[in-house]
mmCIF file of C-alpha atoms and ligand atoms in Angstrom:
data_model
loop_
_atom_site.group_PDB
_atom_site.id
_atom_site.type_symbol
_atom_site.label_atom_id
_atom_site.label_comp_id
_atom_site.label_asym_id
_atom_site.label_seq_id
_atom_site.Cartn_x
_atom_site.Cartn_y
_atom_site.Cartn_z
ATOM 1 C CA MET A 4 -13.807 -68.115 8.338
ATOM 2 C CA LYS A 5 -12.983 -70.384 11.279
ATOM 3 C CA ALA A 6 -10.293 -69.539 13.834
ATOM 4 C CA ILE A 7 -9.255 -70.516 17.335
ATOM 5 C CA LEU A 8 -11.039 -68.252 19.804
ATOM 6 C CA VAL A 9 -10.153 -67.949 23.496
ATOM 7 C CA ASP A 10 -13.118 -67.584 25.873
ATOM 8 C CA GLU A 11 -13.255 -65.883 29.268
ATOM 9 C CA LYS A 12 -12.189 -69.138 30.969
ATOM 10 C CA LYS A 13 -9.106 -69.247 28.692
ATOM 11 C CA ALA A 14 -10.505 -72.297 26.874
ATOM 12 C CA MET A 15 -9.932 -72.490 23.100
ATOM 13 C CA HIS A 16 -12.635 -73.205 20.495
ATOM 14 C CA TRP A 17 -12.656 -73.445 16.686
ATOM 15 C CA GLY A 18 -15.300 -70.808 15.976
ATOM 16 C CA ASP A 19 -16.381 -68.081 13.567
ATOM 17 C CA ALA A 20 -14.206 -64.998 13.057
ATOM 18 C CA ASP A 21 -14.049 -62.243 10.445
ATOM 19 C CA LYS A 22 -11.895 -63.149 7.453
ATOM 20 C CA PRO A 23 -9.040 -60.592 7.321
ATOM 21 C CA THR A 24 -8.152 -58.610 4.207
ATOM 22 C CA ALA A 25 -4.670 -57.772 2.960
ATOM 23 C CA GLY A 26 -3.534 -54.132 3.179
ATOM 24 C CA ALA A 27 -1.430 -52.530 0.449
ATOM 25 C CA ASP A 28 1.859 -54.203 1.392
ATOM 26 C CA GLU A 29 0.371 -57.391 2.784
ATOM 27 C CA VAL A 30 -0.715 -60.808 1.564
ATOM 28 C CA LEU A 31 -3.637 -63.006 2.551
ATOM 29 C CA ILE A 32 -2.614 -66.619 3.181
ATOM 30 C CA ARG A 33 -4.906 -69.672 3.065
ATOM 31 C CA VAL A 34 -3.422 -71.394 6.105
ATOM 32 C CA HIS A 35 -2.612 -75.100 5.854
ATOM 33 C CA ALA A 36 -0.550 -75.345 9.048
ATOM 34 C CA THR A 37 0.465 -73.187 11.976
ATOM 35 C CA ALA A 38 2.771 -73.879 14.919
ATOM 36 C CA ILE A 39 2.823 -73.203 18.647
ATOM 37 C CA ASN A 40 5.259 -70.877 20.399
ATOM 38 C CA ARG A 41 5.718 -70.398 24.161
ATOM 39 C CA ALA A 42 4.431 -66.867 23.694
ATOM 40 C CA ASP A 43 1.037 -68.268 22.581
ATOM 41 C CA LEU A 44 0.609 -69.894 25.999
ATOM 42 C CA LEU A 45 1.242 -66.545 27.692
ATOM 43 C CA GLN A 46 -1.027 -64.641 25.293
ATOM 44 C CA ARG A 47 -3.851 -67.140 25.868
ATOM 45 C CA ARG A 48 -3.639 -66.433 29.602
ATOM 46 C CA GLY A 49 -3.744 -62.685 28.946
ATOM 47 C CA ASN A 50 -0.082 -62.100 29.843
ATOM 48 C CA TYR A 51 1.340 -61.219 26.412
ATOM 49 C CA PRO A 52 -1.034 -58.927 24.525
ATOM 50 C CA PRO A 53 -0.551 -58.571 20.765
ATOM 51 C CA PRO A 54 1.278 -55.400 19.682
ATOM 52 C CA PRO A 55 -0.918 -52.508 18.459
ATOM 53 C CA GLY A 56 -2.532 -53.274 15.108
ATOM 54 C CA ALA A 57 -1.873 -57.030 15.260
ATOM 55 C CA SER A 58 -4.636 -59.631 15.009
ATOM 56 C CA PRO A 59 -6.002 -60.654 18.428
ATOM 57 C CA ILE A 60 -6.091 -64.270 17.172
ATOM 58 C CA LEU A 61 -3.203 -66.437 18.452
ATOM 59 C CA GLY A 62 -0.460 -67.630 16.119
ATOM 60 C CA LEU A 63 2.900 -66.120 15.149
ATOM 61 C CA GLU A 64 3.561 -68.197 12.034
ATOM 62 C CA CYS A 65 1.930 -70.253 9.340
ATOM 63 C CA ALA A 66 2.433 -72.049 6.057
ATOM 64 C CA GLY A 67 -0.070 -72.108 3.229
ATOM 65 C CA GLU A 68 -0.936 -70.657 -0.163
ATOM 66 C CA ILE A 69 -1.272 -67.035 -1.170
ATOM 67 C CA ALA A 70 -5.003 -66.307 -1.485
ATOM 68 C CA ALA A 71 -4.823 -62.570 -2.304
ATOM 69 C CA ILE A 72 -2.244 -59.782 -2.494
ATOM 70 C CA GLY A 73 -2.316 -56.116 -1.597
ATOM 71 C CA LYS A 74 -1.936 -53.588 -4.408
ATOM 72 C CA GLY A 75 1.688 -52.753 -3.454
ATOM 73 C CA VAL A 76 2.861 -56.386 -3.584
ATOM 74 C CA SER A 77 4.767 -57.567 -6.651
ATOM 75 C CA ARG A 78 6.692 -60.647 -5.534
ATOM 76 C CA TRP A 79 3.771 -62.985 -4.759
ATOM 77 C CA LYS A 80 0.828 -64.315 -6.744
ATOM 78 C CA GLU A 81 -2.219 -66.370 -5.884
ATOM 79 C CA GLY A 82 -1.377 -70.025 -5.236
ATOM 80 C CA ASP A 83 2.297 -69.518 -4.246
ATOM 81 C CA ARG A 84 3.384 -71.873 -1.425
ATOM 82 C CA VAL A 85 4.726 -69.718 1.388
ATOM 83 C CA CYS A 86 5.527 -69.593 5.073
ATOM 84 C CA ALA A 87 5.245 -66.432 7.125
ATOM 85 C CA LEU A 88 6.192 -64.717 10.348
ATOM 86 C CA MET A 89 3.303 -62.749 11.852
ATOM 87 C CA ALA A 90 2.545 -60.647 14.919
ATOM 88 C CA GLY A 91 -0.672 -62.680 15.329
ATOM 89 C CA GLY A 92 -3.492 -64.424 13.488
ATOM 90 C CA GLY A 93 -1.944 -67.794 12.545
ATOM 91 C CA TYR A 94 -4.506 -70.051 14.284
ATOM 92 C CA ALA A 95 -7.084 -69.499 11.536
ATOM 93 C CA GLU A 96 -8.185 -70.550 8.064
ATOM 94 C CA TYR A 97 -6.881 -67.261 6.633
ATOM 95 C CA ALA A 98 -4.144 -64.959 7.948
ATOM 96 C CA VAL A 99 -2.573 -61.699 6.813
ATOM 97 C CA ALA A 100 1.188 -61.090 6.807
ATOM 98 C CA PRO A 101 3.385 -58.205 5.627
ATOM 99 C CA ALA A 102 4.791 -59.221 2.220
ATOM 100 C CA GLY A 103 8.354 -58.892 3.577
ATOM 101 C CA SER A 104 7.687 -61.397 6.356
ATOM 102 C CA VAL A 105 6.786 -64.095 3.830
ATOM 103 C CA THR A 106 9.221 -66.496 2.169
ATOM 104 C CA ALA A 107 8.832 -69.280 -0.343
ATOM 105 C CA ILE A 108 8.621 -72.707 1.311
ATOM 106 C CA PRO A 109 12.011 -74.415 1.023
ATOM 107 C CA GLU A 110 11.718 -76.987 -1.767
ATOM 108 C CA GLY A 111 10.666 -80.455 -0.629
ATOM 109 C CA LEU A 112 9.036 -79.394 2.652
ATOM 110 C CA SER A 113 5.425 -80.123 3.595
ATOM 111 C CA PHE A 114 3.178 -77.332 4.880
ATOM 112 C CA ALA A 115 3.535 -78.816 8.392
ATOM 113 C CA GLU A 116 7.326 -78.700 8.234
ATOM 114 C CA ALA A 117 7.316 -75.202 6.742
ATOM 115 C CA ALA A 118 5.013 -73.908 9.499
ATOM 116 C CA SER A 119 7.622 -74.965 12.063
ATOM 117 C CA LEU A 120 10.297 -72.643 10.657
ATOM 118 C CA PRO A 121 9.568 -68.891 10.690
ATOM 119 C CA GLU A 122 9.429 -67.891 14.367
ATOM 120 C CA VAL A 123 12.229 -70.073 15.713
ATOM 121 C CA TYR A 124 14.645 -69.550 12.823
ATOM 122 C CA ALA A 125 13.963 -65.805 12.822
ATOM 123 C CA THR A 126 14.608 -65.706 16.582
ATOM 124 C CA ALA A 127 17.764 -67.828 16.459
ATOM 125 C CA TRP A 128 19.211 -66.058 13.406
ATOM 126 C CA LEU A 129 18.372 -62.531 14.570
ATOM 127 C CA ASN A 130 19.875 -63.027 17.996
ATOM 128 C CA LEU A 131 22.917 -65.167 17.258
ATOM 129 C CA PHE A 132 24.079 -63.516 14.057
ATOM 130 C CA MET A 133 22.490 -60.065 13.742
ATOM 131 C CA GLU A 134 22.342 -58.961 17.401
ATOM 132 C CA ALA A 135 25.330 -60.853 18.857
ATOM 133 C CA GLY A 136 27.432 -60.884 15.668
ATOM 134 C CA LEU A 137 28.456 -64.520 16.173
ATOM 135 C CA ALA A 138 31.836 -65.047 14.463
ATOM 136 C CA PRO A 139 33.090 -68.332 12.960
ATOM 137 C CA GLY A 140 34.451 -70.713 15.594
ATOM 138 C CA GLU A 141 33.128 -68.818 18.622
ATOM 139 C CA LYS A 142 31.646 -71.055 21.314
ATOM 140 C CA VAL A 143 27.950 -70.763 22.141
ATOM 141 C CA ILE A 144 25.680 -71.761 25.046
ATOM 142 C CA LEU A 145 22.010 -72.360 24.253
ATOM 143 C CA HIS A 146 19.649 -72.612 27.209
ATOM 144 C CA ALA A 147 16.436 -74.619 26.661
ATOM 145 C CA GLY A 148 18.353 -76.426 23.908
ATOM 146 C CA ALA A 149 15.494 -78.819 23.065
ATOM 147 C CA SER A 150 12.935 -76.017 22.603
ATOM 148 C CA GLY A 151 11.799 -74.858 19.195
ATOM 149 C CA VAL A 152 14.272 -71.984 19.289
ATOM 150 C CA GLY A 153 16.981 -74.213 20.777
ATOM 151 C CA THR A 154 16.760 -76.943 18.127
ATOM 152 C CA ALA A 155 16.938 -74.282 15.401
ATOM 153 C CA ALA A 156 19.899 -72.572 17.088
ATOM 154 C CA ILE A 157 21.836 -75.847 17.574
ATOM 155 C CA GLN A 158 21.538 -76.622 13.876
ATOM 156 C CA LEU A 159 22.551 -73.098 12.865
ATOM 157 C CA CYS A 160 25.611 -73.328 15.124
ATOM 158 C CA ARG A 161 26.628 -76.698 13.704
ATOM 159 C CA SER A 162 26.048 -75.640 10.132
ATOM 160 C CA PHE A 163 27.916 -72.316 10.472
ATOM 161 C CA GLY A 164 30.882 -73.766 12.411
ATOM 162 C CA ASN A 165 30.174 -72.786 16.024
ATOM 163 C CA PRO A 166 30.550 -75.393 18.797
ATOM 164 C CA CYS A 167 27.584 -75.203 21.172
ATOM 165 C CA PHE A 168 26.643 -76.481 24.631
ATOM 166 C CA VAL A 169 23.021 -76.788 25.785
ATOM 167 C CA THR A 170 20.948 -76.993 28.915
ATOM 168 C CA ALA A 171 17.713 -78.999 28.875
ATOM 169 C CA GLY A 172 15.309 -80.759 31.213
ATOM 170 C CA SER A 173 16.297 -84.425 30.753
ATOM 171 C CA ASP A 174 19.183 -86.620 29.668
ATOM 172 C CA ASP A 175 17.093 -87.825 26.717
ATOM 173 C CA LYS A 176 16.620 -84.247 25.530
ATOM 174 C CA ILE A 177 20.360 -83.615 25.819
ATOM 175 C CA ALA A 178 21.007 -86.742 23.752
ATOM 176 C CA ARG A 179 18.652 -85.359 21.050
ATOM 177 C CA CYS A 180 20.471 -82.021 21.143
ATOM 178 C CA VAL A 181 23.810 -83.819 20.699
ATOM 179 C CA GLU A 182 22.362 -85.703 17.703
ATOM 180 C CA LEU A 183 21.443 -82.323 16.206
ATOM 181 C CA GLY A 184 24.993 -81.040 16.660
ATOM 182 C CA ALA A 185 25.525 -79.851 20.241
ATOM 183 C CA SER A 186 28.899 -80.746 21.786
ATOM 184 C CA GLY A 187 27.354 -81.578 25.160
ATOM 185 C CA GLY A 188 24.811 -80.461 27.703
ATOM 186 C CA SER A 189 23.622 -80.226 31.270
ATOM 187 C CA ASN A 190 20.318 -81.424 32.736
ATOM 188 C CA ARG A 191 18.737 -78.453 34.521
ATOM 189 C CA HIS A 192 17.027 -80.748 37.033
ATOM 190 C CA THR A 193 20.295 -82.192 38.369
ATOM 191 C CA GLY A 194 22.045 -79.015 39.556
ATOM 192 C CA SER A 195 23.864 -76.036 38.094
ATOM 193 C CA PHE A 196 25.098 -76.147 34.522
ATOM 194 C CA TYR A 197 28.171 -74.134 35.485
ATOM 195 C CA ASP A 198 30.824 -76.863 35.924
ATOM 196 C CA LYS A 199 30.077 -78.753 32.700
ATOM 197 C CA ALA A 200 29.700 -75.535 30.742
ATOM 198 C CA ALA A 201 32.992 -74.216 32.147
ATOM 199 C CA GLU A 202 34.733 -77.358 30.908
ATOM 200 C CA PHE A 203 33.244 -76.707 27.450
ATOM 201 C CA ALA A 204 34.209 -72.999 27.642
ATOM 202 C CA GLY A 205 37.871 -73.874 28.299
ATOM 203 C CA THR A 206 40.341 -71.016 28.461
ATOM 204 C CA THR A 207 38.716 -68.867 25.747
ATOM 205 C CA GLY A 208 35.305 -68.638 27.450
ATOM 206 C CA ILE A 209 31.961 -68.415 25.682
ATOM 207 C CA GLY A 210 31.429 -66.002 22.791
ATOM 208 C CA VAL A 211 27.632 -65.898 22.776
ATOM 209 C CA ILE A 212 24.910 -67.143 25.131
ATOM 210 C CA LEU A 213 21.297 -67.299 23.945
ATOM 211 C CA ASP A 214 19.180 -67.264 27.073
ATOM 212 C CA PRO A 215 15.396 -67.518 27.491
ATOM 213 C CA VAL A 216 15.709 -68.181 31.258
ATOM 214 C CA GLY A 217 16.922 -64.854 32.660
ATOM 215 C CA GLY A 218 17.256 -64.160 36.377
ATOM 216 C CA ALA A 219 18.161 -67.606 37.660
ATOM 217 C CA TYR A 220 20.973 -68.078 35.123
ATOM 218 C CA LEU A 221 22.442 -64.600 34.809
ATOM 219 C CA ALA A 222 25.279 -64.859 37.346
ATOM 220 C CA ASP A 223 26.589 -68.154 35.923
ATOM 221 C CA ASN A 224 26.140 -66.884 32.370
ATOM 222 C CA LEU A 225 28.346 -63.876 33.099
ATOM 223 C CA ARG A 226 31.010 -66.081 34.690
ATOM 224 C CA LEU A 227 31.135 -68.206 31.522
ATOM 225 C CA LEU A 228 31.431 -65.395 28.976
ATOM 226 C CA GLY A 229 34.892 -64.808 27.526
ATOM 227 C CA LEU A 230 36.425 -61.408 26.741
ATOM 228 C CA GLY A 231 33.994 -59.437 24.615
ATOM 229 C CA GLY A 232 31.281 -62.091 25.131
ATOM 230 C CA ARG A 233 27.605 -61.338 24.405
ATOM 231 C CA LEU A 234 24.625 -62.579 26.354
ATOM 232 C CA VAL A 235 21.342 -62.243 24.467
ATOM 233 C CA LEU A 236 18.326 -62.354 26.747
ATOM 234 C CA ILE A 237 15.218 -63.568 24.888
ATOM 235 C CA GLY A 238 12.989 -64.832 27.695
ATOM 236 C CA LEU A 239 12.344 -64.768 31.415
ATOM 237 C CA MET A 240 11.284 -68.348 32.169
ATOM 238 C CA GLY A 241 13.534 -68.277 35.268
ATOM 239 C CA GLY A 242 12.439 -64.863 36.559
ATOM 240 C CA ASN A 243 13.150 -61.219 35.811
ATOM 241 C CA LYS A 244 15.092 -60.149 38.919
ATOM 242 C CA THR A 245 18.592 -61.014 40.090
ATOM 243 C CA ASP A 246 21.874 -59.557 41.391
ATOM 244 C CA ILE A 247 24.742 -59.281 38.957
ATOM 245 C CA ASP A 248 28.436 -58.701 39.456
ATOM 246 C CA LEU A 249 29.051 -55.586 37.387
ATOM 247 C CA ALA A 250 32.807 -56.151 37.635
ATOM 248 C CA GLN A 251 32.408 -59.311 35.498
ATOM 249 C CA LEU A 252 30.625 -57.283 32.860
ATOM 250 C CA MET A 253 33.183 -54.477 32.845
ATOM 251 C CA MET A 254 36.401 -56.487 33.073
ATOM 252 C CA LYS A 255 35.304 -58.856 30.307
ATOM 253 C CA ARG A 256 34.042 -55.966 28.172
ATOM 254 C CA ALA A 257 30.930 -58.125 27.903
ATOM 255 C CA ARG A 258 27.513 -57.064 26.645
ATOM 256 C CA ILE A 259 24.017 -58.038 27.719
ATOM 257 C CA ILE A 260 21.510 -57.570 24.891
ATOM 258 C CA GLY A 261 17.749 -57.695 25.449
ATOM 259 C CA SER A 262 15.781 -58.761 22.387
ATOM 260 C CA THR A 263 12.207 -59.422 21.293
ATOM 261 C CA LEU A 264 11.111 -60.210 17.764
ATOM 262 C CA ARG A 265 7.342 -59.771 17.675
ATOM 263 C CA ALA A 266 7.024 -56.021 18.242
ATOM 264 C CA ARG A 267 9.865 -55.026 15.891
ATOM 265 C CA PRO A 268 9.069 -52.815 12.902
ATOM 266 C CA VAL A 269 7.988 -54.644 9.742
ATOM 267 C CA ALA A 270 11.199 -53.578 7.942
ATOM 268 C CA GLU A 271 13.433 -55.176 10.610
ATOM 269 C CA LYS A 272 11.502 -58.432 10.434
ATOM 270 C CA ALA A 273 11.717 -58.343 6.650
ATOM 271 C CA ALA A 274 15.515 -58.040 6.911
ATOM 272 C CA VAL A 275 15.627 -61.151 9.117
ATOM 273 C CA MET A 276 13.348 -63.160 6.795
ATOM 274 C CA SER A 277 15.342 -62.144 3.760
ATOM 275 C CA GLN A 278 18.590 -63.332 5.383
ATOM 276 C CA LEU A 279 16.917 -66.623 6.305
ATOM 277 C CA GLU A 280 15.753 -67.148 2.750
ATOM 278 C CA GLU A 281 19.204 -66.381 1.373
ATOM 279 C CA LYS A 282 21.470 -68.044 3.939
ATOM 280 C CA VAL A 283 19.476 -70.713 5.792
ATOM 281 C CA TRP A 284 16.689 -72.081 3.556
ATOM 282 C CA PRO A 285 19.262 -73.455 1.026
ATOM 283 C CA ARG A 286 20.755 -75.488 3.885
ATOM 284 C CA ILE A 287 17.288 -76.888 4.590
ATOM 285 C CA VAL A 288 16.838 -77.807 0.934
ATOM 286 C CA SER A 289 20.222 -79.591 0.974
ATOM 287 C CA GLY A 290 19.230 -81.527 4.115
ATOM 288 C CA ASP A 291 22.002 -80.015 6.262
ATOM 289 C CA ILE A 292 19.388 -78.369 8.525
ATOM 290 C CA LYS A 293 16.108 -80.189 9.246
ATOM 291 C CA PRO A 294 12.759 -78.956 10.525
ATOM 292 C CA ILE A 295 12.227 -80.601 13.929
ATOM 293 C CA VAL A 296 8.524 -81.337 14.353
ATOM 294 C CA ASP A 297 7.780 -83.055 17.676
ATOM 295 C CA SER A 298 4.128 -83.716 16.844
ATOM 296 C CA THR A 299 1.171 -82.536 14.794
ATOM 297 C CA PHE A 300 -2.453 -82.042 15.836
ATOM 298 C CA PRO A 301 -5.596 -81.040 13.940
ATOM 299 C CA ILE A 302 -6.184 -77.415 14.944
ATOM 300 C CA VAL A 303 -9.505 -78.344 16.568
ATOM 301 C CA GLN A 304 -7.325 -80.079 19.188
ATOM 302 C CA ALA A 305 -5.475 -76.855 20.035
ATOM 303 C CA GLU A 306 -6.097 -77.414 23.757
ATOM 304 C CA GLN A 307 -4.282 -80.763 23.723
ATOM 305 C CA ALA A 308 -1.498 -79.300 21.592
ATOM 306 C CA HIS A 309 -1.004 -76.434 24.090
ATOM 307 C CA ASP A 310 -1.020 -78.911 26.993
ATOM 308 C CA LEU A 311 1.774 -80.867 25.330
ATOM 309 C CA VAL A 312 3.922 -77.747 24.899
ATOM 310 C CA ALA A 313 3.225 -76.690 28.510
ATOM 311 C CA SER A 314 4.333 -80.150 29.759
ATOM 312 C CA ASP A 315 7.951 -79.347 28.747
ATOM 313 C CA ASN A 316 8.100 -82.781 27.105
ATOM 314 C CA THR A 317 8.614 -81.637 23.532
ATOM 315 C CA VAL A 318 11.711 -81.502 21.349
ATOM 316 C CA GLY A 319 11.338 -78.921 18.586
ATOM 317 C CA LYS A 320 7.951 -77.730 17.395
ATOM 318 C CA VAL A 321 4.320 -78.684 17.848
ATOM 319 C CA VAL A 322 2.408 -78.025 14.611
ATOM 320 C CA MET A 323 -1.347 -77.720 14.079
ATOM 321 C CA LEU A 324 -3.002 -78.629 10.782
ATOM 322 C CA VAL A 325 -5.882 -76.430 9.653
ATOM 323 C CA GLN A 326 -8.772 -78.530 8.338
ATOM 324 C CA LYS A 327 -10.189 -77.736 4.926
HETATM 325 N N1 NAP B 13 12.562 -62.713 22.567
HETATM 326 C C1 NAP B 13 12.054 -63.279 21.486
HETATM 327 O O1 NAP B 13 11.925 -62.641 20.442
HETATM 328 C C2 NAP B 13 11.621 -64.701 21.514
HETATM 329 C C3 NAP B 13 11.106 -65.313 20.359
HETATM 330 C C4 NAP B 13 10.748 -66.678 20.412
HETATM 331 C C5 NAP B 13 10.911 -67.370 21.609
HETATM 332 N N2 NAP B 13 11.381 -66.714 22.716
HETATM 333 C C6 NAP B 13 11.541 -67.425 23.989
HETATM 334 O O2 NAP B 13 12.406 -68.528 23.778
HETATM 335 C C7 NAP B 13 12.032 -69.583 24.647
HETATM 336 C C8 NAP B 13 11.803 -70.823 23.820
HETATM 337 O O3 NAP B 13 10.619 -70.645 23.054
HETATM 338 P P1 NAP B 13 9.991 -71.884 22.279
HETATM 339 O O4 NAP B 13 8.677 -71.451 21.738
HETATM 340 O O5 NAP B 13 11.019 -72.422 21.383
HETATM 341 O O6 NAP B 13 9.765 -72.861 23.533
HETATM 342 P P2 NAP B 13 9.304 -74.381 23.661
HETATM 343 O O7 NAP B 13 9.588 -75.133 22.428
HETATM 344 O O8 NAP B 13 7.935 -74.360 24.226
HETATM 345 O O9 NAP B 13 10.320 -74.917 24.787
HETATM 346 C C9 NAP B 13 10.476 -74.263 25.992
HETATM 347 C C10 NAP B 13 11.339 -75.142 26.907
HETATM 348 O O10 NAP B 13 11.906 -74.325 27.918
HETATM 349 C C11 NAP B 13 12.246 -75.148 29.036
HETATM 350 N N3 NAP B 13 11.808 -74.493 30.250
HETATM 351 C C12 NAP B 13 10.533 -74.334 30.698
HETATM 352 N N4 NAP B 13 10.527 -73.687 31.869
HETATM 353 C C13 NAP B 13 11.826 -73.429 32.178
HETATM 354 C C14 NAP B 13 12.475 -72.793 33.271
HETATM 355 N N5 NAP B 13 11.792 -72.268 34.296
HETATM 356 N N6 NAP B 13 13.827 -72.715 33.261
HETATM 357 C C15 NAP B 13 14.540 -73.229 32.243
HETATM 358 N N7 NAP B 13 13.977 -73.846 31.169
HETATM 359 C C16 NAP B 13 12.643 -73.945 31.147
HETATM 360 C C17 NAP B 13 11.540 -76.494 28.824
HETATM 361 O O11 NAP B 13 12.511 -77.412 28.318
HETATM 362 P P3 NAP B 13 13.475 -78.238 29.319
HETATM 363 O O12 NAP B 13 12.569 -78.833 30.354
HETATM 364 O O13 NAP B 13 14.126 -79.201 28.406
HETATM 365 O O14 NAP B 13 14.448 -77.274 29.902
HETATM 366 C C18 NAP B 13 10.564 -76.207 27.667
HETATM 367 O O15 NAP B 13 10.288 -77.355 26.915
HETATM 368 C C19 NAP B 13 10.788 -69.103 25.402
HETATM 369 O O16 NAP B 13 11.198 -68.566 26.628
HETATM 370 C C20 NAP B 13 10.250 -68.014 24.505
HETATM 371 O O17 NAP B 13 9.485 -67.066 25.200
HETATM 372 C C21 NAP B 13 11.739 -65.419 22.681
#
């Protein structure tokens, strides 16, 4: 089969790779579309190796048709239209996924739209609702609000009744986030988000903060949390070292939760995907929540697609179509 291969100069080529085979509890997917995640950019540079046992090929998600099933799989059959969360292998003509990490494509969606869903909805759902236990009405801050994860999280917050405030890199991006349901936002290039976010937090403070930035934002994040607030750290785009005021943490009975999705056990990822299929996909079918695809590229143009993501000029997801 063909797949995107990374050479020693970190350049990407559409070249020959071994076609994978499905293990007992896995499925083989004929990939129609895959999508880019920030983690792919790090992995390509050698800074985010795949977990043990995962495909070395880039790609954490895909949409396509079931091409074969392992002998322990009963739910799927050849030809089913699915999307899947994977620990690797999505940038290819064929990819293997654990059967529990696969869902049916929400009715009415194209393969390109479906490929934009698994990683960002799994991340947003896992961290807002399962890790942080977001309760109805609690206020939320979403950093990098226009990112793939951010645009998914904004829509989840709006749909499930949680006011949210975002940070993003331009006024245009904030306007897009507001269109998707955010109450307001702060442009990270024009100073600290603290004052505007504090106005949004009001007297109750923030219930949950979803933060892929880390060090640079931690002190202000802690100041904004309300009593019992939860800060879920999902990335370190702003550095991994900082000072924190432990008194803030203690007096507010606040919690800082570190979370990664990719290296979790298959059963934990299956629990997330099953909740998405039950609680979120119906809202996509009804049109309440929409896949946000910034742009699509043929997968042979993976270099250009990565450059676009790295430019920080995207809103939502960049999808790559696998040629047949
Ligand atoms: N822990 C997990 O399990 C998990 C899973 C998935 C994703 N993530 C993390 O979540 C984040 C979003 O992922 P994604 O794939 O959705 O990203 P994405 O769509 O590529 O968007 C990332 C955005 O982050 C903003 N950004 C870049 N550098 C920044 C910096 N130094 N400080 C603040 N903001 C910065 C930029 O938007 P603006 O210019 O508009 O700010 C950029 O467009 C990434 O950090 C990723 O690693 C974590």
